[in-house]
Amino acid sequence: MAGARAWRRRIGCLAAGALALAAGLLAGYGLWSVAAVYRELGNGRRTEATMIDFEAARVGSRGSRREIYYPRLDFADADGRRITTLSYAAIAREDYRQGGRLAIVHSPADPARAMPAAALAAWPDLAAWAIGGFSLFCVAAGAGLLRLGFSQRTG
């Protein structure tokens, strides 16, 4: 009986540790990927664009669903070609008006990757710090649980 209980406890620690470690690594990779885009655009070309319209996206769960807005931007790249693209970052709809001009930053290598300069200046925001903290917590907890699971004796 005691051996079976110890075996279940060991398997539980190992499973929970593996799940926590995987969640932490996945969250960290997602944050790293988004940060790479912001780093690239931080060295990008600044210009002015016309906001043509918005594209709405619903985020959140059923109880707290809300809409966020991605502006569709029209601007000329360094070669003078007209680029119409959807912003990489969402904005507060009430802060901008359709047809208005705004400062943007775009990637010289891929001009379709663009966002309002104000969104770039707001990085990293509270969500980025929260995801980073969550990732570190999960990795540490997962490593601790795996260590505990591997160190337990099963009888």
GROMACS .gro file of N, CA and C in nm:
model
  465
    1MET      N    1   0.080  -0.119   0.000
    1MET     CA    2   0.000   0.000   0.000
    1MET      C    3   0.085   0.126   0.000
    2ALA      N    4   0.182   0.130   0.091
    2ALA     CA    5   0.269   0.249   0.101
    2ALA      C    6   0.351   0.267  -0.026
    3GLY      N    7   0.392   0.155  -0.088
    3GLY     CA    8   0.469   0.163  -0.211
    3GLY      C    9   0.387   0.218  -0.326
    4ALA      N   10   0.259   0.179  -0.334
    4ALA     CA   11   0.172   0.228  -0.441
    4ALA      C   12   0.144   0.377  -0.423
    5ARG      N   13   0.126   0.420  -0.299
    5ARG     CA   14   0.102   0.562  -0.271
    5ARG      C   15   0.225   0.645  -0.307
    6ALA      N   16   0.342   0.596  -0.273
    6ALA     CA   17   0.466   0.667  -0.306
    6ALA      C   18   0.486   0.672  -0.457
    7TRP      N   19   0.451   0.565  -0.525
    7TRP     CA   20   0.464   0.562  -0.671
    7TRP      C   21   0.370   0.666  -0.736
    8ARG      N   22   0.244   0.675  -0.687
    8ARG     CA   23   0.149   0.774  -0.741
    8ARG      C   24   0.197   0.916  -0.712
    9ARG      N   25   0.251   0.939  -0.593
    9ARG     CA   26   0.302   1.071  -0.557
    9ARG      C   27   0.419   1.108  -0.649
   10ARG      N   28   0.508   1.013  -0.676
   10ARG     CA   29   0.623   1.038  -0.763
   10ARG      C   30   0.576   1.070  -0.905
   11ILE      N   31   0.485   0.990  -0.957
   11ILE     CA   32   0.433   1.013  -1.092
   11ILE      C   33   0.360   1.148  -1.098
   12GLY      N   34   0.285   1.181  -0.993
   12GLY     CA   35   0.215   1.310  -0.988
   12GLY      C   36   0.312   1.427  -0.990
   13CYS      N   37   0.420   1.418  -0.913
   13CYS     CA   38   0.523   1.524  -0.912
   13CYS      C   39   0.588   1.538  -1.048
   14LEU      N   40   0.621   1.424  -1.109
   14LEU     CA   41   0.686   1.428  -1.240
   14LEU      C   42   0.593   1.485  -1.347
   15ALA      N   43   0.467   1.444  -1.345
   15ALA     CA   44   0.371   1.495  -1.444
   15ALA      C   45   0.345   1.644  -1.426
   16ALA      N   46   0.323   1.686  -1.301
   16ALA     CA   47   0.299   1.828  -1.274
   16ALA      C   48   0.422   1.911  -1.309
   17GLY      N   49   0.539   1.859  -1.278
   17GLY     CA   50   0.662   1.930  -1.311
   17GLY      C   51   0.682   1.944  -1.460
   18ALA      N   52   0.654   1.837  -1.534
   18ALA     CA   53   0.669   1.843  -1.680
   18ALA      C   54   0.569   1.942  -1.741
   19LEU      N   55   0.445   1.942  -1.691
   19LEU     CA   56   0.345   2.036  -1.743
   19LEU      C   57   0.381   2.181  -1.711
   20ALA      N   58   0.425   2.206  -1.588
   20ALA     CA   59   0.463   2.342  -1.549
   20ALA      C   60   0.583   2.390  -1.630
   21LEU      N   61   0.681   2.302  -1.648
   21LEU     CA   62   0.799   2.337  -1.726
   21LEU      C   63   0.761   2.367  -1.871
   22ALA      N   64   0.675   2.284  -1.929
   22ALA     CA   65   0.632   2.306  -2.067
   22ALA      C   66   0.555   2.438  -2.080
   23ALA      N   67   0.466   2.466  -1.984
   23ALA     CA   68   0.390   2.592  -1.988
   23ALA      C   69   0.483   2.711  -1.977
   24GLY      N   70   0.580   2.705  -1.889
   24GLY     CA   71   0.674   2.814  -1.873
   24GLY      C   72   0.759   2.837  -1.996
   25LEU      N   73   0.806   2.728  -2.056
   25LEU     CA   74   0.887   2.741  -2.177
   25LEU      C   75   0.805   2.793  -2.294
   26LEU      N   76   0.681   2.748  -2.306
   26LEU     CA   77   0.593   2.795  -2.413
   26LEU      C   78   0.562   2.944  -2.397
   27ALA      N   79   0.529   2.986  -2.275
   27ALA     CA   80   0.502   3.129  -2.251
   27ALA      C   81   0.627   3.212  -2.276
   28GLY      N   82   0.742   3.164  -2.234
   28GLY     CA   83   0.867   3.236  -2.258
   28GLY      C   84   0.898   3.248  -2.405
   29TYR      N   85   0.876   3.140  -2.482
   29TYR     CA   86   0.901   3.145  -2.626
   29TYR      C   87   0.807   3.244  -2.694
   30GLY      N   88   0.680   3.244  -2.653
   30GLY     CA   89   0.585   3.340  -2.710
   30GLY      C   90   0.625   3.483  -2.683
   31LEU      N   91   0.666   3.511  -2.561
   31LEU     CA   92   0.711   3.645  -2.526
   31LEU      C   93   0.837   3.682  -2.603
   32TRP      N   94   0.930   3.588  -2.616
   32TRP     CA   95   1.054   3.613  -2.690
   32TRP      C   96   1.023   3.643  -2.837
   33SER      N   97   0.926   3.572  -2.895
   33SER     CA   98   0.889   3.595  -3.035
   33SER      C   99   0.830   3.734  -3.056
   34VAL      N  100   0.742   3.776  -2.967
   34VAL     CA  101   0.683   3.909  -2.977
   34VAL      C  102   0.790   4.015  -2.955
   35ALA      N  103   0.878   3.993  -2.858
   35ALA     CA  104   0.986   4.089  -2.831
   35ALA      C  105   1.078   4.103  -2.951
   36ALA      N  106   1.099   3.996  -3.027
   36ALA     CA  107   1.184   4.003  -3.146
   36ALA      C  108   1.124   4.097  -3.250
   37VAL      N  109   0.993   4.095  -3.265
   37VAL     CA  110   0.927   4.186  -3.359
   37VAL      C  111   0.942   4.330  -3.311
   38TYR      N  112   0.924   4.352  -3.182
   38TYR     CA  113   0.938   4.488  -3.128
   38TYR      C  114   1.083   4.536  -3.141
   39ARG      N  115   1.180   4.447  -3.121
   39ARG     CA  116   1.321   4.486  -3.141
   39ARG      C  117   1.346   4.525  -3.285
   40GLU      N  118   1.293   4.445  -3.378
   40GLU     CA  119   1.311   4.474  -3.520
   40GLU      C  120   1.249   4.608  -3.556
   41LEU      N  121   1.127   4.631  -3.509
   41LEU     CA  122   1.059   4.758  -3.541
   41LEU      C  123   1.121   4.875  -3.466
   42GLY      N  124   1.185   4.849  -3.353
   42GLY     CA  125   1.254   4.956  -3.282
   42GLY      C  126   1.368   5.015  -3.364
   43ASN      N  127   1.423   4.937  -3.454
   43ASN     CA  128   1.528   4.984  -3.545
   43ASN      C  129   1.472   5.013  -3.683
   44GLY      N  130   1.339   5.020  -3.694
   44GLY     CA  131   1.274   5.038  -3.822
   44GLY      C  132   1.271   5.182  -3.869
   45ARG      N  133   1.205   5.200  -3.980
   45ARG     CA  134   1.192   5.332  -4.043
   45ARG      C  135   1.065   5.400  -3.994
   46ARG      N  136   1.078   5.524  -3.954
   46ARG     CA  137   0.962   5.601  -3.908
   46ARG      C  138   0.909   5.686  -4.024
   47THR      N  139   0.777   5.689  -4.034
   47THR     CA  140   0.711   5.767  -4.137
   47THR      C  141   0.570   5.800  -4.092
   48GLU      N  142   0.494   5.865  -4.178
   48GLU     CA  143   0.354   5.895  -4.147
   48GLU      C  144   0.265   5.809  -4.234
   49ALA      N  145   0.151   5.770  -4.178
   49ALA     CA  146   0.055   5.687  -4.250
   49ALA      C  147  -0.085   5.744  -4.232
   50THR      N  148  -0.171   5.707  -4.323
   50THR     CA  149  -0.313   5.739  -4.311
   50THR      C  150  -0.384   5.615  -4.261
   51MET      N  151  -0.467   5.633  -4.160
   51MET     CA  152  -0.544   5.521  -4.107
   51MET      C  153  -0.672   5.510  -4.191
   52ILE      N  154  -0.681   5.402  -4.267
   52ILE     CA  155  -0.794   5.383  -4.357
   52ILE      C  156  -0.918   5.340  -4.280
   53ASP      N  157  -0.904   5.236  -4.199
   53ASP     CA  158  -1.014   5.186  -4.118
   53ASP      C  159  -0.957   5.096  -4.009
   54PHE      N  160  -1.046   5.027  -3.940
   54PHE     CA  161  -1.008   4.936  -3.833
   54PHE      C  162  -1.053   4.795  -3.866
   55GLU      N  163  -0.984   4.698  -3.810
   55GLU     CA  164  -1.032   4.560  -3.813
   55GLU      C  165  -1.047   4.517  -3.669
   56ALA      N  166  -1.168   4.477  -3.632
   56ALA     CA  167  -1.196   4.439  -3.494
   56ALA      C  168  -1.169   4.291  -3.474
   57ALA      N  169  -1.120   4.258  -3.355
   57ALA     CA  170  -1.099   4.118  -3.316
   57ALA      C  171  -1.154   4.102  -3.175
   58ARG      N  172  -1.220   3.991  -3.151
   58ARG     CA  173  -1.274   3.963  -3.018
   58ARG      C  174  -1.172   3.881  -2.940
   59VAL      N  175  -1.146   3.923  -2.818
   59VAL     CA  176  -1.054   3.852  -2.730
   59VAL      C  177  -1.121   3.828  -2.596
   60GLY      N  178  -1.069   3.731  -2.523
   60GLY     CA  179  -1.121   3.701  -2.390
   60GLY      C  180  -1.216   3.584  -2.391
   61SER      N  181  -1.260   3.550  -2.272
   61SER     CA  182  -1.353   3.438  -2.257
   61SER      C  183  -1.497   3.488  -2.270
   62ARG      N  184  -1.591   3.397  -2.262
   62ARG     CA  185  -1.731   3.434  -2.278
   62ARG      C  186  -1.776   3.543  -2.181
   63GLY      N  187  -1.731   3.533  -2.058
   63GLY     CA  188  -1.775   3.628  -1.957
   63GLY      C  189  -1.709   3.765  -1.967
   64SER      N  190  -1.592   3.771  -2.026
   64SER     CA  191  -1.520   3.898  -2.033
   64SER      C  192  -1.474   3.929  -2.175
   65ARG      N  193  -1.555   3.895  -2.273
   65ARG     CA  194  -1.519   3.918  -2.412
   65ARG      C  195  -1.521   4.067  -2.443
   66ARG      N  196  -1.421   4.111  -2.516
   66ARG     CA  197  -1.415   4.251  -2.558
   66ARG      C  198  -1.354   4.258  -2.697
   67GLU      N  199  -1.368   4.371  -2.759
   67GLU     CA  200  -1.310   4.390  -2.892
   67GLU      C  201  -1.185   4.475  -2.883
   68ILE      N  202  -1.086   4.438  -2.963
   68ILE     CA  203  -0.967   4.522  -2.980
   68ILE      C  204  -0.961   4.558  -3.128
   69TYR      N  205  -0.890   4.665  -3.159
   69TYR     CA  206  -0.893   4.719  -3.294
   69TYR      C  207  -0.753   4.730  -3.351
   70TYR      N  208  -0.738   4.678  -3.472
   70TYR     CA  209  -0.613   4.688  -3.546
   70TYR      C  210  -0.635   4.786  -3.661
   71PRO      N  211  -0.559   4.894  -3.666
   71PRO     CA  212  -0.579   4.991  -3.775
   71PRO      C  213  -0.520   4.940  -3.906
   72ARG      N  214  -0.588   4.970  -4.015
   72ARG     CA  215  -0.534   4.944  -4.148
   72ARG      C  216  -0.463   5.072  -4.192
   73LEU      N  217  -0.335   5.058  -4.221
   73LEU     CA  218  -0.248   5.172  -4.248
   73LEU      C  219  -0.213   5.181  -4.397
   74ASP      N  220  -0.204   5.302  -4.448
   74ASP     CA  221  -0.162   5.326  -4.586
   74ASP      C  222  -0.047   5.426  -4.581
   75PHE      N  223   0.068   5.387  -4.639
   75PHE     CA  224   0.186   5.474  -4.637
   75PHE      C  225   0.277   5.440  -4.754
   76ALA      N  226   0.379   5.523  -4.774
   76ALA     CA  227   0.478   5.499  -4.878
   76ALA      C  228   0.606   5.450  -4.811
   77ASP      N  229   0.665   5.342  -4.865
   77ASP     CA  230   0.791   5.293  -4.810
   77ASP      C  231   0.907   5.376  -4.863
   78ALA      N  232   1.029   5.338  -4.830
   78ALA     CA  233   1.148   5.415  -4.868
   78ALA      C  234   1.163   5.428  -5.019
   79ASP      N  235   1.112   5.331  -5.095
   79ASP     CA  236   1.120   5.335  -5.242
   79ASP      C  237   1.003   5.407  -5.306
   80GLY      N  238   0.910   5.457  -5.225
   80GLY     CA  239   0.794   5.529  -5.276
   80GLY      C  240   0.676   5.441  -5.312
   81ARG      N  241   0.686   5.310  -5.289
   81ARG     CA  242   0.574   5.220  -5.316
   81ARG      C  243   0.467   5.237  -5.210
   82ARG      N  244   0.340   5.234  -5.252
   82ARG     CA  245   0.229   5.243  -5.158
   82ARG      C  246   0.211   5.109  -5.089
   83ILE      N  247   0.203   5.111  -4.958
   83ILE     CA  248   0.184   4.992  -4.877
   83ILE      C  249   0.054   5.010  -4.800
   84THR      N  250  -0.034   4.912  -4.807
   84THR     CA  251  -0.154   4.909  -4.724
   84THR      C  252  -0.146   4.780  -4.644
   85THR      N  253  -0.145   4.794  -4.512
   85THR     CA  254  -0.127   4.678  -4.425
   85THR      C  255  -0.206   4.695  -4.296
   86LEU      N  256  -0.226   4.584  -4.230
   86LEU     CA  257  -0.289   4.584  -4.099
   86LEU      C  258  -0.180   4.599  -3.993
   87SER      N  259  -0.201   4.686  -3.898
   87SER     CA  260  -0.102   4.710  -3.793
   87SER      C  261  -0.072   4.583  -3.715
   88TYR      N  262   0.054   4.570  -3.673
   88TYR     CA  263   0.093   4.455  -3.590
   88TYR      C  264   0.038   4.469  -3.449
   89ALA      N  265   0.018   4.591  -3.403
   89ALA     CA  266  -0.029   4.616  -3.265
   89ALA      C  267  -0.171   4.673  -3.267
   90ALA      N  268  -0.250   4.633  -3.171
   90ALA     CA  269  -0.385   4.686  -3.155
   90ALA      C  270  -0.377   4.823  -3.089
   91ILE      N  271  -0.481   4.903  -3.111
   91ILE     CA  272  -0.486   5.037  -3.054
   91ILE      C  273  -0.622   5.060  -2.991
   92ALA      N  274  -0.632   5.164  -2.910
   92ALA     CA  275  -0.761   5.206  -2.855
   92ALA      C  276  -0.831   5.288  -2.963
   93ARG      N  277  -0.946   5.242  -3.003
   93ARG     CA  278  -1.016   5.304  -3.117
   93ARG      C  279  -1.045   5.452  -3.093
   94GLU      N  280  -1.076   5.488  -2.971
   94GLU     CA  281  -1.113   5.627  -2.943
   94GLU      C  282  -0.994   5.723  -2.951
   95ASP      N  283  -0.872   5.671  -2.951
   95ASP     CA  284  -0.754   5.758  -2.958
   95ASP      C  285  -0.722   5.805  -3.100
   96TYR      N  286  -0.781   5.741  -3.200
   96TYR     CA  287  -0.751   5.773  -3.340
   96TYR      C  288  -0.881   5.785  -3.418
   97ARG      N  289  -0.874   5.858  -3.530
   97ARG     CA  290  -0.992   5.870  -3.614
   97ARG      C  291  -0.962   5.818  -3.754
   98GLN      N  292  -1.062   5.762  -3.816
   98GLN     CA  293  -1.048   5.708  -3.950
   98GLN      C  294  -1.012   5.821  -4.046
   99GLY      N  295  -0.916   5.797  -4.131
   99GLY     CA  296  -0.869   5.898  -4.226
   99GLY      C  297  -0.764   5.990  -4.167
  100GLY      N  298  -0.735   5.976  -4.039
  100GLY     CA  299  -0.636   6.062  -3.974
  100GLY      C  300  -0.495   6.017  -4.003
  101ARG      N  301  -0.400   6.105  -3.982
  101ARG     CA  302  -0.258   6.075  -4.002
  101ARG      C  303  -0.197   6.041  -3.867
  102LEU      N  304  -0.104   5.946  -3.868
  102LEU     CA  305  -0.034   5.911  -3.746
  102LEU      C  306   0.108   5.865  -3.778
  103ALA      N  307   0.195   5.882  -3.680
  103ALA     CA  308   0.334   5.839  -3.695
  103ALA      C  309   0.338   5.688  -3.677
  104ILE      N  310   0.409   5.621  -3.769
  104ILE     CA  311   0.423   5.477  -3.761
  104ILE      C  312   0.571   5.441  -3.773
  105VAL      N  313   0.600   5.317  -3.744
  105VAL     CA  314   0.733   5.261  -3.766
  105VAL      C  315   0.711   5.129  -3.840
  106HIS      N  316   0.797   5.104  -3.941
  106HIS     CA  317   0.783   4.980  -4.017
  106HIS      C  318   0.920   4.920  -4.043
  107SER      N  319   0.922   4.792  -4.071
  107SER     CA  320   1.045   4.719  -4.098
  107SER      C  321   1.093   4.751  -4.240
  108PRO      N  322   1.219   4.790  -4.256
  108PRO     CA  323   1.269   4.815  -4.392
  108PRO      C  324   1.269   4.687  -4.477
  109ALA      N  325   1.293   4.572  -4.414
  109ALA     CA  326   1.297   4.446  -4.488
  109ALA      C  327   1.158   4.400  -4.528
  110ASP      N  328   1.058   4.430  -4.445
  110ASP     CA  329   0.921   4.389  -4.472
  110ASP      C  330   0.829   4.505  -4.434
  111PRO      N  331   0.808   4.601  -4.527
  111PRO     CA  332   0.728   4.720  -4.493
  111PRO      C  333   0.586   4.689  -4.447
  112ALA      N  334   0.534   4.572  -4.480
  112ALA     CA  335   0.399   4.537  -4.435
  112ALA      C  336   0.394   4.512  -4.284
  113ARG      N  337   0.509   4.497  -4.220
  113ARG     CA  338   0.514   4.482  -4.075
  113ARG      C  339   0.529   4.621  -4.015
  114ALA      N  340   0.418   4.677  -3.972
  114ALA     CA  341   0.416   4.815  -3.925
  114ALA      C  342   0.325   4.828  -3.805
  115MET      N  343   0.346   4.935  -3.729
  115MET     CA  344   0.260   4.966  -3.615
  115MET      C  345   0.273   5.113  -3.581
  116PRO      N  346   0.174   5.169  -3.511
  116PRO     CA  347   0.186   5.307  -3.466
  116PRO      C  348   0.308   5.323  -3.374
  117ALA      N  349   0.379   5.433  -3.390
  117ALA     CA  350   0.498   5.458  -3.308
  117ALA      C  351   0.462   5.464  -3.160
  118ALA      N  352   0.342   5.509  -3.128
  118ALA     CA  353   0.299   5.515  -2.987
  118ALA      C  354   0.290   5.376  -2.927
  119ALA      N  355   0.250   5.276  -3.005
  119ALA     CA  356   0.243   5.138  -2.954
  119ALA      C  357   0.382   5.084  -2.927
  120LEU      N  358   0.477   5.120  -3.011
  120LEU     CA  359   0.615   5.075  -2.992
  120LEU      C  360   0.674   5.137  -2.866
  121ALA      N  361   0.640   5.262  -2.841
  121ALA     CA  362   0.693   5.332  -2.723
  121ALA      C  363   0.637   5.274  -2.593
  122ALA      N  364   0.521   5.208  -2.599
  122ALA     CA  365   0.459   5.154  -2.478
  122ALA      C  366   0.513   5.016  -2.441
  123TRP      N  367   0.601   4.959  -2.518
  123TRP     CA  368   0.656   4.825  -2.493
  123TRP      C  369   0.774   4.835  -2.399
  124PRO      N  370   0.799   4.749  -2.306
  124PRO     CA  371   0.712   4.641  -2.262
  124PRO      C  372   0.607   4.693  -2.167
  125ASP      N  373   0.488   4.644  -2.184
  125ASP     CA  374   0.378   4.687  -2.098
  125ASP      C  375   0.358   4.588  -1.983
  126LEU      N  376   0.256   4.611  -1.905
  126LEU     CA  377   0.229   4.526  -1.789
  126LEU      C  378   0.207   4.380  -1.829
  127ALA      N  379   0.141   4.358  -1.941
  127ALA     CA  380   0.115   4.220  -1.986
  127ALA      C  381   0.247   4.147  -2.015
  128ALA      N  382   0.342   4.215  -2.076
  128ALA     CA  383   0.471   4.152  -2.106
  128ALA      C  384   0.544   4.114  -1.978
  129TRP      N  385   0.543   4.202  -1.879
  129TRP     CA  386   0.608   4.171  -1.751
  129TRP      C  387   0.535   4.056  -1.680
  130ALA      N  388   0.402   4.054  -1.689
  130ALA     CA  389   0.326   3.946  -1.625
  130ALA      C  390   0.355   3.811  -1.692
  131ILE      N  391   0.362   3.810  -1.824
  131ILE     CA  392   0.393   3.685  -1.894
  131ILE      C  393   0.534   3.639  -1.863
  132GLY      N  394   0.628   3.733  -1.857
  132GLY     CA  395   0.765   3.698  -1.820
  132GLY      C  396   0.773   3.640  -1.680
  133GLY      N  397   0.703   3.701  -1.586
  133GLY     CA  398   0.701   3.650  -1.449
  133GLY      C  399   0.635   3.513  -1.440
  134PHE      N  400   0.525   3.496  -1.512
  134PHE     CA  401   0.457   3.366  -1.516
  134PHE      C  402   0.549   3.259  -1.573
  135SER      N  403   0.619   3.293  -1.679
  135SER     CA  404   0.711   3.198  -1.741
  135SER      C  405   0.821   3.155  -1.644
  136LEU      N  406   0.882   3.252  -1.577
  136LEU     CA  407   0.988   3.219  -1.481
  136LEU      C  408   0.934   3.136  -1.364
  137PHE      N  409   0.815   3.171  -1.315
  137PHE     CA  410   0.756   3.095  -1.206
  137PHE      C  411   0.730   2.950  -1.248
  138CYS      N  412   0.673   2.932  -1.367
  138CYS     CA  413   0.643   2.795  -1.415
  138CYS      C  414   0.770   2.714  -1.434
  139VAL      N  415   0.873   2.775  -1.489
  139VAL     CA  416   0.999   2.702  -1.509
  139VAL      C  417   1.058   2.662  -1.374
  140ALA      N  418   1.059   2.755  -1.279
  140ALA     CA  419   1.114   2.724  -1.146
  140ALA      C  420   1.030   2.617  -1.075
  141ALA      N  421   0.898   2.632  -1.079
  141ALA     CA  422   0.811   2.534  -1.014
  141ALA      C  423   0.823   2.398  -1.081
  142GLY      N  424   0.828   2.397  -1.213
  142GLY     CA  425   0.842   2.271  -1.286
  142GLY      C  426   0.973   2.202  -1.255
  143ALA      N  427   1.082   2.279  -1.251
  143ALA     CA  428   1.211   2.220  -1.218
  143ALA      C  429   1.211   2.165  -1.075
  144GLY      N  430   1.151   2.238  -0.982
  144GLY     CA  431   1.142   2.190  -0.844
  144GLY      C  432   1.060   2.063  -0.831
  145LEU      N  433   0.947   2.057  -0.901
  145LEU     CA  434   0.863   1.937  -0.896
  145LEU      C  435   0.932   1.818  -0.962
  146LEU      N  436   1.001   1.841  -1.073
  146LEU     CA  437   1.074   1.731  -1.136
  146LEU      C  438   1.186   1.679  -1.045
  147ARG      N  439   1.254   1.771  -0.981
  147ARG     CA  440   1.361   1.729  -0.889
  147ARG      C  441   1.303   1.648  -0.773
  148LEU      N  442   1.190   1.696  -0.720
  148LEU     CA  443   1.125   1.624  -0.611
  148LEU      C  444   1.079   1.485  -0.656
  149GLY      N  445   1.021   1.478  -0.776
  149GLY     CA  446   0.975   1.350  -0.828
  149GLY      C  447   1.087   1.252  -0.851
  150PHE      N  448   1.199   1.300  -0.902
  150PHE     CA  449   1.311   1.210  -0.928
  150PHE      C  450   1.382   1.168  -0.799
  151SER      N  451   1.373   1.249  -0.695
  151SER     CA  452   1.445   1.215  -0.571
  151SER      C  453   1.364   1.123  -0.477
  152GLN      N  454   1.234   1.108  -0.503
  152GLN     CA  455   1.150   1.024  -0.416
  152GLN      C  456   1.180   0.876  -0.438
  153ARG      N  457   1.175   0.804  -0.331
  153ARG     CA  458   1.191   0.658  -0.339
  153ARG      C  459   1.054   0.594  -0.342
  154THR      N  460   1.044   0.490  -0.420
  154THR     CA  461   0.916   0.422  -0.434
  154THR      C  462   0.907   0.291  -0.356
  155GLY      N  463   1.004   0.265  -0.279
  155GLY     CA  464   0.996   0.148  -0.191
  155GLY      C  465   1.076   0.039  -0.237
   0.00000   0.00000   0.00000
